[in-house]
mmCIF file of C-alpha atoms in Angstrom:
data_model
loop_
_atom_site.group_PDB
_atom_site.id
_atom_site.type_symbol
_atom_site.label_atom_id
_atom_site.label_comp_id
_atom_site.label_asym_id
_atom_site.label_seq_id
_atom_site.Cartn_x
_atom_site.Cartn_y
_atom_site.Cartn_z
ATOM 1 C CA GLY T 199 2.689 11.633 -11.674
ATOM 2 C CA GLU T 200 0.081 11.404 -8.960
ATOM 3 C CA ASN T 201 0.726 13.123 -5.619
ATOM 4 C CA VAL T 202 -1.278 12.299 -2.496
ATOM 5 C CA GLU T 203 -1.134 14.479 0.601
ATOM 6 C CA GLN T 204 -2.481 13.151 3.916
ATOM 7 C CA HIS T 205 -3.257 15.017 7.150
ATOM 8 C CA PRO T 206 -2.780 14.907 10.039
ATOM 9 C CA SER T 207 0.339 12.794 10.498
ATOM 10 C CA THR T 208 -0.713 11.914 14.055
ATOM 11 C CA LEU T 209 -4.124 11.994 15.706
ATOM 12 C CA SER T 210 -4.932 11.310 19.342
ATOM 13 C CA VAL T 211 -8.534 10.853 20.465
ATOM 14 C CA GLN T 212 -10.399 9.548 23.479
ATOM 15 C CA GLU T 213 -12.331 6.310 23.192
ATOM 16 C CA GLY T 214 -15.789 7.019 21.843
ATOM 17 C CA ASP T 215 -14.756 10.185 19.978
ATOM 18 C CA SER T 216 -14.752 10.507 16.198
ATOM 19 C CA ALA T 217 -11.609 10.661 14.068
ATOM 20 C CA VAL T 218 -11.241 12.268 10.652
ATOM 21 C CA ILE T 219 -8.301 11.858 8.273
ATOM 22 C CA LYS T 220 -8.097 13.907 5.098
ATOM 23 C CA CYS T 221 -6.321 13.346 1.780
ATOM 24 C CA THR T 222 -5.910 15.335 -1.403
ATOM 25 C CA TYR T 223 -4.743 14.061 -4.782
ATOM 26 C CA SER T 224 -3.453 15.738 -7.906
ATOM 27 C CA ASP T 225 -4.400 13.544 -10.894
ATOM 28 C CA SER T 226 -7.977 14.097 -11.999
ATOM 29 C CA ALA T 227 -7.845 10.746 -13.854
ATOM 30 C CA SER T 228 -7.656 8.806 -10.573
ATOM 31 C CA ASN T 229 -10.903 6.898 -10.041
ATOM 32 C CA TYR T 230 -10.348 4.569 -7.091
ATOM 33 C CA PHE T 231 -9.484 5.591 -3.530
ATOM 34 C CA PRO T 232 -8.772 2.880 -0.945
ATOM 35 C CA TRP T 233 -7.956 3.252 2.729
ATOM 36 C CA TYR T 234 -5.600 0.815 4.427
ATOM 37 C CA LYS T 235 -5.010 0.118 8.116
ATOM 38 C CA GLN T 236 -1.608 -1.092 9.220
ATOM 39 C CA GLU T 237 -0.865 -2.396 12.682
ATOM 40 C CA LEU T 238 2.702 -2.467 13.950
ATOM 41 C CA GLY T 239 4.765 -5.083 12.142
ATOM 42 C CA LYS T 240 1.844 -6.192 9.974
ATOM 43 C CA ARG T 241 0.843 -5.801 6.342
ATOM 44 C CA PRO T 242 -1.556 -3.046 5.181
ATOM 45 C CA GLN T 243 -5.161 -4.247 5.115
ATOM 46 C CA LEU T 244 -7.990 -2.623 3.176
ATOM 47 C CA ILE T 245 -10.706 -1.217 5.426
ATOM 48 C CA ILE T 246 -12.846 0.683 2.937
ATOM 49 C CA ASP T 247 -12.642 2.036 -0.590
ATOM 50 C CA ILE T 248 -14.610 4.395 -2.786
ATOM 51 C CA ARG T 249 -14.950 4.700 -6.519
ATOM 52 C CA SER T 250 -15.193 7.899 -8.470
ATOM 53 C CA ASN T 251 -18.883 7.571 -9.281
ATOM 54 C CA VAL T 252 -19.824 7.581 -5.595
ATOM 55 C CA GLY T 253 -19.727 10.504 -3.147
ATOM 56 C CA GLU T 254 -19.940 8.610 0.122
ATOM 57 C CA LYS T 255 -19.683 5.053 1.404
ATOM 58 C CA LYS T 256 -20.278 3.699 4.880
ATOM 59 C CA ASP T 257 -19.445 0.414 6.587
ATOM 60 C CA GLN T 258 -20.545 0.270 10.206
ATOM 61 C CA ARG T 259 -18.360 2.800 12.116
ATOM 62 C CA ILE T 260 -16.255 3.717 9.087
ATOM 63 C CA ALA T 261 -17.218 6.079 6.283
ATOM 64 C CA VAL T 262 -15.407 7.670 3.384
ATOM 65 C CA THR T 263 -16.390 10.761 1.421
ATOM 66 C CA LEU T 264 -15.082 11.865 -1.957
ATOM 67 C CA ASN T 265 -15.187 15.287 -3.584
ATOM 68 C CA LYS T 266 -13.887 14.858 -7.135
ATOM 69 C CA THR T 267 -14.189 18.534 -7.971
ATOM 70 C CA ALA T 268 -11.940 19.531 -5.089
ATOM 71 C CA LYS T 269 -9.827 16.365 -5.407
ATOM 72 C CA HIS T 270 -10.071 15.387 -1.797
ATOM 73 C CA PHE T 271 -11.401 12.443 0.173
ATOM 74 C CA SER T 272 -11.728 11.739 3.864
ATOM 75 C CA LEU T 273 -11.988 8.827 6.283
ATOM 76 C CA HIS T 274 -14.363 9.116 9.206
ATOM 77 C CA ILE T 275 -14.285 6.712 12.144
ATOM 78 C CA THR T 276 -17.044 7.091 14.722
ATOM 79 C CA GLU T 277 -17.189 5.699 18.265
ATOM 80 C CA THR T 278 -13.473 4.973 18.227
ATOM 81 C CA GLN T 279 -12.135 2.012 20.191
ATOM 82 C CA PRO T 280 -8.581 1.232 21.401
ATOM 83 C CA GLU T 281 -8.313 -1.465 18.725
ATOM 84 C CA ASP T 282 -8.679 1.266 16.093
ATOM 85 C CA SER T 283 -5.180 2.446 17.078
ATOM 86 C CA ALA T 284 -2.956 1.912 14.026
ATOM 87 C CA VAL T 285 -1.478 3.739 11.049
ATOM 88 C CA TYR T 286 -3.969 4.588 8.321
ATOM 89 C CA PHE T 287 -3.008 5.201 4.695
ATOM 90 C CA CYS T 288 -5.045 6.723 1.919
ATOM 91 C CA ALA T 289 -4.215 6.007 -1.716
ATOM 92 C CA ALA T 290 -5.263 7.009 -5.210
ATOM 93 C CA SER T 291 -5.249 4.752 -8.249
ATOM 94 C CA GLY T 292 -3.223 5.304 -11.388
ATOM 95 C CA ARG T 293 -2.269 3.505 -14.550
ATOM 96 C CA TYR T 294 -2.622 -0.305 -14.437
ATOM 97 C CA SER T 295 -4.173 -0.173 -10.965
ATOM 98 C CA THR T 296 -0.982 1.219 -9.417
ATOM 99 C CA LEU T 297 -1.524 3.032 -6.134
ATOM 100 C CA THR T 298 0.058 6.227 -4.855
ATOM 101 C CA PHE T 299 -0.095 6.358 -1.069
ATOM 102 C CA GLY T 300 -0.216 9.188 1.403
ATOM 103 C CA LYS T 301 2.429 9.219 4.110
ATOM 104 C CA GLY T 302 0.101 7.852 6.742
ATOM 105 C CA THR T 303 -1.703 8.946 9.908
ATOM 106 C CA MET T 304 -0.899 7.383 13.247
ATOM 107 C CA LEU T 305 -4.172 7.164 15.175
ATOM 108 C CA LEU T 306 -3.989 6.649 18.924
ATOM 109 C CA VAL T 307 -7.221 5.938 20.779
ATOM 110 C CA SER T 308 -6.890 6.294 24.532
ATOM 111 C CA PRO T 309 -9.260 4.372 26.862
ATOM 112 C CA ASN W 55 -5.698 -20.013 -0.153
ATOM 113 C CA ALA W 56 -2.433 -18.602 1.154
ATOM 114 C CA GLY W 57 -3.022 -15.268 -0.628
ATOM 115 C CA VAL W 58 0.242 -13.381 -1.197
ATOM 116 C CA THR W 59 3.392 -14.922 0.264
ATOM 117 C CA GLN W 60 6.899 -13.470 0.506
ATOM 118 C CA THR W 61 10.296 -14.903 1.338
ATOM 119 C CA PRO W 62 12.407 -14.274 3.286
ATOM 120 C CA LYS W 63 10.763 -12.511 6.251
ATOM 121 C CA PHE W 64 14.032 -10.949 7.404
ATOM 122 C CA GLN W 65 17.407 -10.431 5.762
ATOM 123 C CA VAL W 66 20.638 -8.679 6.654
ATOM 124 C CA LEU W 67 23.065 -7.854 3.845
ATOM 125 C CA LYS W 68 26.413 -6.154 3.652
ATOM 126 C CA THR W 69 26.862 -3.266 1.251
ATOM 127 C CA GLY W 70 27.516 -4.593 -2.252
ATOM 128 C CA GLN W 71 25.892 -7.986 -1.734
ATOM 129 C CA SER W 72 23.021 -9.106 -3.932
ATOM 130 C CA MET W 73 19.778 -10.879 -3.150
ATOM 131 C CA THR W 74 16.376 -11.708 -4.585
ATOM 132 C CA LEU W 75 13.082 -11.218 -2.762
ATOM 133 C CA GLN W 76 10.442 -13.725 -3.790
ATOM 134 C CA CYS W 77 6.702 -13.143 -4.055
ATOM 135 C CA ALA W 78 3.926 -15.520 -5.048
ATOM 136 C CA GLN W 79 0.133 -15.298 -5.153
ATOM 137 C CA ASP W 80 -2.461 -18.030 -5.532
ATOM 138 C CA MET W 81 -5.464 -15.855 -6.372
ATOM 139 C CA ASN W 82 -5.016 -15.994 -10.158
ATOM 140 C CA HIS W 83 -4.331 -12.253 -10.184
ATOM 141 C CA ASN W 84 -3.001 -10.606 -13.320
ATOM 142 C CA SER W 85 -1.176 -7.647 -11.763
ATOM 143 C CA MET W 86 1.595 -7.654 -9.180
ATOM 144 C CA TYR W 87 3.526 -4.866 -7.452
ATOM 145 C CA TRP W 88 6.573 -4.235 -5.299
ATOM 146 C CA TYR W 89 6.540 -1.418 -2.714
ATOM 147 C CA ARG W 90 9.026 -0.251 -0.141
ATOM 148 C CA GLN W 91 8.010 1.303 3.163
ATOM 149 C CA ASP W 92 10.254 3.662 5.075
ATOM 150 C CA PRO W 93 9.347 5.467 8.326
ATOM 151 C CA GLY W 94 7.277 8.560 7.613
ATOM 152 C CA MET W 95 7.241 7.923 3.860
ATOM 153 C CA GLY W 96 4.252 5.684 3.338
ATOM 154 C CA LEU W 97 4.500 2.988 0.675
ATOM 155 C CA ARG W 98 6.284 3.800 -2.560
ATOM 156 C CA LEU W 99 5.987 1.781 -5.752
ATOM 157 C CA ILE W 100 9.252 0.280 -7.010
ATOM 158 C CA TYR W 101 8.132 -1.821 -9.997
ATOM 159 C CA TYR W 102 4.951 -3.427 -11.193
ATOM 160 C CA SER W 103 3.771 -6.054 -13.634
ATOM 161 C CA ALA W 104 0.376 -5.306 -15.154
ATOM 162 C CA SER W 105 0.178 -8.786 -16.663
ATOM 163 C CA GLU W 106 2.332 -11.846 -17.207
ATOM 164 C CA GLY W 107 5.226 -10.955 -19.483
ATOM 165 C CA THR W 108 5.257 -7.218 -18.743
ATOM 166 C CA THR W 109 7.072 -5.109 -16.150
ATOM 167 C CA ASP W 110 7.342 -1.373 -15.663
ATOM 168 C CA LYS W 111 9.039 1.131 -13.385
ATOM 169 C CA GLY W 112 7.291 2.804 -10.510
ATOM 170 C CA GLU W 113 8.266 5.826 -8.456
ATOM 171 C CA VAL W 114 11.581 4.532 -7.018
ATOM 172 C CA PRO W 115 13.085 1.888 -9.373
ATOM 173 C CA ASN W 116 16.795 2.772 -9.122
ATOM 174 C CA GLY W 117 18.941 -0.067 -7.757
ATOM 175 C CA TYR W 118 16.303 -2.749 -8.383
ATOM 176 C CA ASN W 119 15.332 -5.215 -11.085
ATOM 177 C CA VAL W 120 12.283 -7.443 -11.335
ATOM 178 C CA SER W 121 11.213 -10.624 -13.059
ATOM 179 C CA ARG W 122 7.672 -11.823 -13.646
ATOM 180 C CA LEU W 123 8.509 -15.490 -13.688
ATOM 181 C CA ASN W 124 4.964 -16.645 -14.455
ATOM 182 C CA LYS W 125 1.467 -15.542 -13.529
ATOM 183 C CA ARG W 126 1.977 -16.497 -9.875
ATOM 184 C CA GLU W 127 5.481 -15.224 -9.150
ATOM 185 C CA PHE W 128 7.118 -11.793 -9.198
ATOM 186 C CA SER W 129 10.649 -11.384 -7.835
ATOM 187 C CA LEU W 130 12.632 -8.275 -6.870
ATOM 188 C CA ARG W 131 16.416 -8.278 -7.160
ATOM 189 C CA LEU W 132 18.967 -6.019 -5.533
ATOM 190 C CA GLU W 133 22.163 -6.368 -7.553
ATOM 191 C CA SER W 134 24.460 -4.376 -5.258
ATOM 192 C CA ALA W 135 22.768 -3.510 -1.976
ATOM 193 C CA ALA W 136 23.240 -0.080 -0.423
ATOM 194 C CA PRO W 137 22.348 1.161 3.086
ATOM 195 C CA SER W 138 19.675 3.395 1.470
ATOM 196 C CA GLN W 139 17.831 0.199 0.519
ATOM 197 C CA THR W 140 17.252 -0.690 4.167
ATOM 198 C CA SER W 141 13.460 -0.868 4.277
ATOM 199 C CA VAL W 142 10.424 -3.095 4.558
ATOM 200 C CA TYR W 143 9.418 -4.507 1.179
ATOM 201 C CA PHE W 144 5.839 -5.450 0.393
ATOM 202 C CA CYS W 145 4.562 -7.367 -2.584
ATOM 203 C CA ALA W 146 0.927 -6.919 -3.630
ATOM 204 C CA SER W 147 -1.401 -8.280 -6.267
ATOM 205 C CA THR W 148 -4.777 -7.502 -7.801
ATOM 206 C CA THR W 149 -7.033 -8.837 -10.509
ATOM 207 C CA GLY W 150 -5.947 -6.061 -12.850
ATOM 208 C CA THR W 151 -9.448 -4.795 -13.328
ATOM 209 C CA THR W 152 -9.431 -1.117 -12.514
ATOM 210 C CA GLN W 153 -10.860 -0.151 -9.164
ATOM 211 C CA ASP W 154 -10.008 -3.421 -7.464
ATOM 212 C CA GLU W 155 -8.441 -4.148 -4.097
ATOM 213 C CA GLN W 156 -4.714 -4.787 -3.816
ATOM 214 C CA TYR W 157 -3.796 -7.634 -1.482
ATOM 215 C CA PHE W 158 -0.480 -7.365 0.347
ATOM 216 C CA GLY W 159 2.037 -9.969 1.389
ATOM 217 C CA PRO W 160 3.461 -10.048 4.944
ATOM 218 C CA GLY W 161 6.579 -8.094 4.004
ATOM 219 C CA THR W 162 10.347 -8.593 4.058
ATOM 220 C CA ARG W 163 12.416 -6.545 6.490
ATOM 221 C CA LEU W 164 15.786 -5.867 4.881
ATOM 222 C CA THR W 165 18.765 -4.296 6.618
ATOM 223 C CA VAL W 166 21.876 -3.315 4.652
ATOM 224 C CA THR W 167 24.956 -2.605 6.756
#
């Protein structure tokens, strides 16, 4: 089955810095790669996603890049703010829209 | 629209007890999923239902059963709870079209003593 590796497991940055989280996947048939943000005690919420026919997607301070040849994709957050502090999960799609998740990255943005 | 709802929010069971977690969605989605979330492990798929009338195993199905009651509802049953099933359980749904967002419920925090 699909295997998704996510790094780093924790990331501390100063407010205003950029943050980058990287994921790799194993199944070349995967064609949809969402990123979820989860605040403590809350449900995961989609923040951005990318489909296999696109190399990069941007939404304000958040961007995602995909390299299908290398089977890796990354989340970039610019001008980080304290409210960006949360756990971020990458995922890769499988059969019947199932998702395989990475183990998560705890992002801490210090004022 | 309420989106995806789950009951109960919290539950404490003793080893060997049984219970059913309920999930419902009002978005007319075809596909529904059950995940468990453990510290440091991300979310792992337990079972899913690609469409009404079908269910299939995910990555960690042992100790669980599911029922797709109708298009709206998808329940998860623990027949004989074990401490290893202490976790947060999330239900999710999507249209079923590939490359579409999964919407998550608020979760059920289950403790098995």
